[in-house]
Coordinates of C-alpha atoms in Angstrom, one line a residue:
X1 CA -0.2 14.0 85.2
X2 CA 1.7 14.0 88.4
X3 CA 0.4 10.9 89.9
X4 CA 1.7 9.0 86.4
X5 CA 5.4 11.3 87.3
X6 CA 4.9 9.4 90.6
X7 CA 4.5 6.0 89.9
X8 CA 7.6 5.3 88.1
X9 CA 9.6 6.1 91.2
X10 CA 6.8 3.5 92.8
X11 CA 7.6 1.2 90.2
X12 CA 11.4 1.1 90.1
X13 CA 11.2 0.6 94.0
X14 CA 9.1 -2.1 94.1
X15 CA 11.8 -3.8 91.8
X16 CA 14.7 -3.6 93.4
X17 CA 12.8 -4.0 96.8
X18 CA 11.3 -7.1 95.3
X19 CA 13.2 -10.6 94.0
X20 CA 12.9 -11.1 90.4
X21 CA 11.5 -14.5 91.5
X22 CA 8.7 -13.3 93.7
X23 CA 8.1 -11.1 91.0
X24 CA 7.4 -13.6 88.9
X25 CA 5.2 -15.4 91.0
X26 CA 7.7 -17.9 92.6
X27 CA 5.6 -19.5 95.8
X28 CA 7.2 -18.2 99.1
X29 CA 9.8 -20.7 100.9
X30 CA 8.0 -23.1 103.6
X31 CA 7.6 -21.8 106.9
X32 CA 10.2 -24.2 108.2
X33 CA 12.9 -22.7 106.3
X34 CA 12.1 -19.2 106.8
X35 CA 12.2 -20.4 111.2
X36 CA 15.3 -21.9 110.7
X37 CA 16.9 -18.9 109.2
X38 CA 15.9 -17.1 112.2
X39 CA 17.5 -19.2 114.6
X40 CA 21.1 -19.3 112.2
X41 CA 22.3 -15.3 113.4
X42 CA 20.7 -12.0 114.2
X43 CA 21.9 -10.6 111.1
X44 CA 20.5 -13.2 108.8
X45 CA 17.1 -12.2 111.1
X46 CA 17.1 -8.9 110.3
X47 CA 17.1 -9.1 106.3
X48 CA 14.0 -11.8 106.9
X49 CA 12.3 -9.0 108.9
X50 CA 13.4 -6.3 105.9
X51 CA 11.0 -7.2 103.2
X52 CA 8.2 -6.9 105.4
X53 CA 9.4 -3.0 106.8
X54 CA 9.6 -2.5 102.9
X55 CA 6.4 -3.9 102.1
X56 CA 4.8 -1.2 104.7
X57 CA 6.6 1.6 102.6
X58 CA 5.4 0.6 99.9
X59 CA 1.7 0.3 100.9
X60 CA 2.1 3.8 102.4
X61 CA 3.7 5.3 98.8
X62 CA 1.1 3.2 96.7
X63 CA -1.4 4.9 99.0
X64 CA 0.0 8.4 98.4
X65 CA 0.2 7.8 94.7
X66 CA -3.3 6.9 95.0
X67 CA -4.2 10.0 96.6
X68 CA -2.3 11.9 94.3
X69 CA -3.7 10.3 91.4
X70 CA -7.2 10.9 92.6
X71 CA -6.7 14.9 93.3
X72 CA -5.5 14.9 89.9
X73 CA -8.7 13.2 88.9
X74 CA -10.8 15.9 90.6
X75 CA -8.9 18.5 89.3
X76 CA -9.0 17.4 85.6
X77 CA -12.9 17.4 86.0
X78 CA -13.1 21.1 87.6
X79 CA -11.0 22.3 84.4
X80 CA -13.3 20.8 82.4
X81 CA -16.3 22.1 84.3
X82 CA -15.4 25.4 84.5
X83 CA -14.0 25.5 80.3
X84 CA -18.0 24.5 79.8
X85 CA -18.8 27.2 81.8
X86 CA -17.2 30.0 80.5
X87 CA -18.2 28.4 77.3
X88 CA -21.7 28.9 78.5
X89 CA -22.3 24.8 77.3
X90 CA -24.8 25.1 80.6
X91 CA -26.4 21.8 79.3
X92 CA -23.0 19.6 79.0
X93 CA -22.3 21.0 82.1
X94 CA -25.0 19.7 83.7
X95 CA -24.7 16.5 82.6
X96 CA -21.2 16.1 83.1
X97 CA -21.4 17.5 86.8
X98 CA -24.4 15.4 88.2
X99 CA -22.3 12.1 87.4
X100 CA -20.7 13.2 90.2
X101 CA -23.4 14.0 92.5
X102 CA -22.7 12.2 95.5
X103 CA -18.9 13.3 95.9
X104 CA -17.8 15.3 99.1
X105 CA -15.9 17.7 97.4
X106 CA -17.1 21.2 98.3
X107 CA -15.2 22.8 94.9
X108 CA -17.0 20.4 93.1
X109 CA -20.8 20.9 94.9
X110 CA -21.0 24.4 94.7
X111 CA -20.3 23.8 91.0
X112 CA -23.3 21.4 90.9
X113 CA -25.2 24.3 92.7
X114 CA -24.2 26.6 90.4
X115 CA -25.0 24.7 86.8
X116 CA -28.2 23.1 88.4
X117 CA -29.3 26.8 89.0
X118 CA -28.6 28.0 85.3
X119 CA -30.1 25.1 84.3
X120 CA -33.2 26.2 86.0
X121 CA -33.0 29.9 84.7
X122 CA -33.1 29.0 81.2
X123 CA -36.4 29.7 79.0
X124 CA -37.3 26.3 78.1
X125 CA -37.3 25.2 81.1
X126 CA -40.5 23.8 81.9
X127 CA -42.2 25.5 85.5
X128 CA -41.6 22.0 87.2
X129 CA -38.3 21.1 86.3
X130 CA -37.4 24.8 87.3
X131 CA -38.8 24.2 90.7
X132 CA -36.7 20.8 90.9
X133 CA -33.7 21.8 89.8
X134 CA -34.0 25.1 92.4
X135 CA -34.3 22.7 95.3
X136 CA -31.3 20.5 93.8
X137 CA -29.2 23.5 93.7
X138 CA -30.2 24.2 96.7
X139 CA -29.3 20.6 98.6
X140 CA -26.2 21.2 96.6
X141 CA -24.9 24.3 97.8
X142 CA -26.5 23.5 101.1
X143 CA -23.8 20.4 101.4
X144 CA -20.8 22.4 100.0
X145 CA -20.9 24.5 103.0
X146 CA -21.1 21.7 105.4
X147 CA -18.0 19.8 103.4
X148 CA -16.2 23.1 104.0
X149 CA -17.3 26.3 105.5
X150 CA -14.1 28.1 104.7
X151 CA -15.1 27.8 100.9
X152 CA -16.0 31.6 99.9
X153 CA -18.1 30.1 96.7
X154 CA -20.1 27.6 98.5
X155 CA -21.1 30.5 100.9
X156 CA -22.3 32.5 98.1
X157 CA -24.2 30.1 96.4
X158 CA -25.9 29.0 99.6
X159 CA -27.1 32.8 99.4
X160 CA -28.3 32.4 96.1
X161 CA -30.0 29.4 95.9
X162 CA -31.2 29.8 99.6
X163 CA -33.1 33.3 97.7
X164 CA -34.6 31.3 94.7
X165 CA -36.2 28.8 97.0
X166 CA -37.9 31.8 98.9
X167 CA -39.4 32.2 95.4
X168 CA -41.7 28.9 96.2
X169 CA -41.6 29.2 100.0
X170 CA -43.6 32.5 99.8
X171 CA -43.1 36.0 100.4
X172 CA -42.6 35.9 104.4
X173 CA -40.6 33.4 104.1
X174 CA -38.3 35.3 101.4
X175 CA -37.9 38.3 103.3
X176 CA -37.4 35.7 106.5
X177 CA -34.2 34.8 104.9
X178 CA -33.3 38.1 104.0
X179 CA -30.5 38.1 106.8
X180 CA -29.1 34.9 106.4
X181 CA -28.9 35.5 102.3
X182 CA -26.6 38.7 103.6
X183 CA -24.5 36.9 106.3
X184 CA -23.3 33.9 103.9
X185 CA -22.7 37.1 101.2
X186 CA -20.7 38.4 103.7
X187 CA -18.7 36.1 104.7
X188 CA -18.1 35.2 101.0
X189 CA -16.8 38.8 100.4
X190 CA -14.6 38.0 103.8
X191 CA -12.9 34.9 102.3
X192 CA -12.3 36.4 98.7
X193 CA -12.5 40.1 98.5
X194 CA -11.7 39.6 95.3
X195 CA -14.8 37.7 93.8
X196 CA -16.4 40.0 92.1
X197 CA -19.8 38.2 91.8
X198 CA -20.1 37.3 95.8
X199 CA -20.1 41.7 95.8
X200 CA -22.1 42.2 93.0
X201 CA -25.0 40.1 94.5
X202 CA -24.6 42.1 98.0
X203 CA -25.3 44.8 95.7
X204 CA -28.2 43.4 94.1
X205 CA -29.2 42.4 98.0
X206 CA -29.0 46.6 98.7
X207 CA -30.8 47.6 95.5
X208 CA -33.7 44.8 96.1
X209 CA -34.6 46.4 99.8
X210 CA -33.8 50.0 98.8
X211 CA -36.6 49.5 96.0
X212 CA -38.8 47.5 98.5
X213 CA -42.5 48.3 97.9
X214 CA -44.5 49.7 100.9
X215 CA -46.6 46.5 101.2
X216 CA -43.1 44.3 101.9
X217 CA -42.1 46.4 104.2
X218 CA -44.8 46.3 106.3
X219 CA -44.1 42.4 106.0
X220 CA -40.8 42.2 106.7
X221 CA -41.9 45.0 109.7
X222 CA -44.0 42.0 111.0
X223 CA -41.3 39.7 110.8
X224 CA -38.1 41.3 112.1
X225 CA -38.0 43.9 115.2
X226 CA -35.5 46.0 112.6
X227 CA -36.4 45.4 109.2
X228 CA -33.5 45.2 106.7
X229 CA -32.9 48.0 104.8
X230 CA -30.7 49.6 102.3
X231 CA -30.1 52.8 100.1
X232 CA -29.7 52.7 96.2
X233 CA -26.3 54.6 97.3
X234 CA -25.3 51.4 99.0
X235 CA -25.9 49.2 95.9
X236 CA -24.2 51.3 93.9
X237 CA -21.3 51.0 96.3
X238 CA -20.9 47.7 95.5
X239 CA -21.7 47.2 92.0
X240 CA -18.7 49.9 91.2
X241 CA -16.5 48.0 93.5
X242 CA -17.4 44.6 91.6
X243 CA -16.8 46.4 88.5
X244 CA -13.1 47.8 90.1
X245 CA -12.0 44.4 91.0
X246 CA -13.1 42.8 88.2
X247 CA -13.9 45.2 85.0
X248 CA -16.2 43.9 82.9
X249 CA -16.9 41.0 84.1
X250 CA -20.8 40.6 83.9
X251 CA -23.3 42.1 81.9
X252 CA -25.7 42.1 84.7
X253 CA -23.7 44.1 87.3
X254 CA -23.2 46.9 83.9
X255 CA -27.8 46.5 83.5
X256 CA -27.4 47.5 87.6
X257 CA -25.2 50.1 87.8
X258 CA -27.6 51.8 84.9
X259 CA -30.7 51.0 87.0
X260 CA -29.8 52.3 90.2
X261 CA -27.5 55.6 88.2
X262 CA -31.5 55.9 87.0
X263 CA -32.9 55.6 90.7
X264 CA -30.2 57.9 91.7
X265 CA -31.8 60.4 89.3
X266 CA -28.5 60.9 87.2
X267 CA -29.4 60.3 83.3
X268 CA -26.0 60.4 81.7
X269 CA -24.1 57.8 84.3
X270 CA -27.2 56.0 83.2
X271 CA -26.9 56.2 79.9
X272 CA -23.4 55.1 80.2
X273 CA -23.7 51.8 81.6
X274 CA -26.7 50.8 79.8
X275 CA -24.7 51.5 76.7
X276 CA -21.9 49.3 77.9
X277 CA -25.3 46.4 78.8
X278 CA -26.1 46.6 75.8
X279 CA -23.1 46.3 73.7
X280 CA -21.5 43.4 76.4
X281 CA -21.3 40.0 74.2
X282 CA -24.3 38.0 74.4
X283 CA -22.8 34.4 74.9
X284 CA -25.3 33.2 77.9
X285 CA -29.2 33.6 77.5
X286 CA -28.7 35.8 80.5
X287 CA -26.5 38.3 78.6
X288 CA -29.3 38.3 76.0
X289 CA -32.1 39.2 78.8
X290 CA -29.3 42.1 80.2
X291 CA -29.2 43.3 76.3
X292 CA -33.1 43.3 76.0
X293 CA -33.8 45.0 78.5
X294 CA -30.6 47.9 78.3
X295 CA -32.2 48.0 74.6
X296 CA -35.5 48.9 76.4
X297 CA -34.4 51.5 78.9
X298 CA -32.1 53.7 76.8
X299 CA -35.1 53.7 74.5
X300 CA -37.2 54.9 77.1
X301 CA -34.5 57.2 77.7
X302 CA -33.5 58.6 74.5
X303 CA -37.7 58.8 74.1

């Protein structure tokens, strides 16, 4: 690791900075002697004043390695965390992420937001633990943006989370949030136009108000002076431009594009990606929803 690389330099300084006999715990000379060498030349002063100006540098390079040592620290535990997660060990993750709960690192938070959340998705999940861990992912994501606003991933998991916790607030209060779910999207998309997960949601944020029953938008009429709205031609804007900077990548952005190829009233583009849905590799549970319910539509297609 590069703080170990670091602190033999450290360590070969401090000896030849160092006597061998204060090394080895020799007591200092009495304050007597040390005054009267002072007062013997100004060349004799200066060396006395030396150790001290080295003792400074070394604090300050001790500090550094500290520093170093401690990045390297945090970045050992986000390659860890993110192996689990593409392992889909959503479990593990958890537990080895909420260890580190109370840390300030936004890379790190967001993370927490983001495995408390799966956490929350999976089936035996019990209703109140689901509602818990939504409102720690939540707090989580929440403080990742505050440690850092200029983090892309703590934007877009503000927007998620921030949408799951409409899911307990109520329905005016979902649709109330509607905006600021598509600003932090946004500015995701603005900070990393190449995450293809921050524009698949955007997408999913398109194709959830172009299917909008009439009853919600009379809601969301009541609550905002222009309602947001979108087109299934917008969402499939986005899910094709996830899919161009990242091919592949999810099985739920392949389940969308065949949804909204469906709303779009063009069966074979449907067909197509529902296909691909349903032959993607099941390793999360949420792949196996996506291949359940491709399985379903093409059925209902091919019917």
């Amino acid at each position: 690791m590069a703080g170990l690389v670091l602190l033999r330099p450290v360590t070969r300084f401090l000896s030849t900075a160092i006597k061998p006999s204060l090394l080895r715990g020799a007591k200092r000379p009495h304050r007597a002697a040390w005054g009267h060498t002072l007062l013997t030349g100004s060349k004799l002063a200066f060396l006395i004043t030396l150790p001290a100006y080295l003792g400074h540098k070394t604090f300050k390079r001790l500090s550094y390695v500290t520093v170093v040592h401690a990045l390297d620290k945090v970045e050992e535990l986000l390659e860890r965390a993110d192996y689990l997660y593409s392992c889909g060990e959503t479990e593990k993750l958890y537990q080895l992420l909420s260890q580190h709960q109370n840390s300030d690192d936004a890379e790190l938070l967001w993370r927490l937001a983001r495995t408390s959340r799966d956490l929350a998705q999976l089936s035996h999940t019990t209703a109140d633990e689901k509602k818990r861990l939504t409102y720690e992912a939540f707090e989580f994501a929440k403080k990742a943006l505050e440690r850092n606003e200029n983090c892309f991933a703590a934007h877009k998991w503000y927007a998620v989370c921030l949408g799951d916790v409409g899911d307990y607030e109520g329905l005016k209060v979902k649709i109330g949030n509607a905006y600021i779910i598509k600003e932090h999207l946004e500015r995701a998309i603005q900070l990393n136009s190449k995450d293809a997960t921050s524009i698949h949601i955007l997408g999913y944020w398109c194709f959830s108000f172009a299917e909008l029953p009439w009853y919600q938008q009379k809601i969301a009429a009541m609550i905002f002076a222009s309602p947001p709205t979108a087109t299934f031609e917008e969402a499939l804007a986005y899910f094709l431009k996830a899919e161009e900077v990242e091919p592949n990548f999810y099985s739920k952005n392949l389940v969308m594009l065949g949804k909204t190829y469906l709303m779009l009233k063009d069966k074979e583009k449907a067909v197509l990606w529902l296909t691909r849905a349903r032959d993607y590799p099941q390793r999360t549970e949420e792949d196996k929803q996506v291949h359940k319910e491709a399985v379903e539509l093409l059925k209902k297609l091919h019917g």
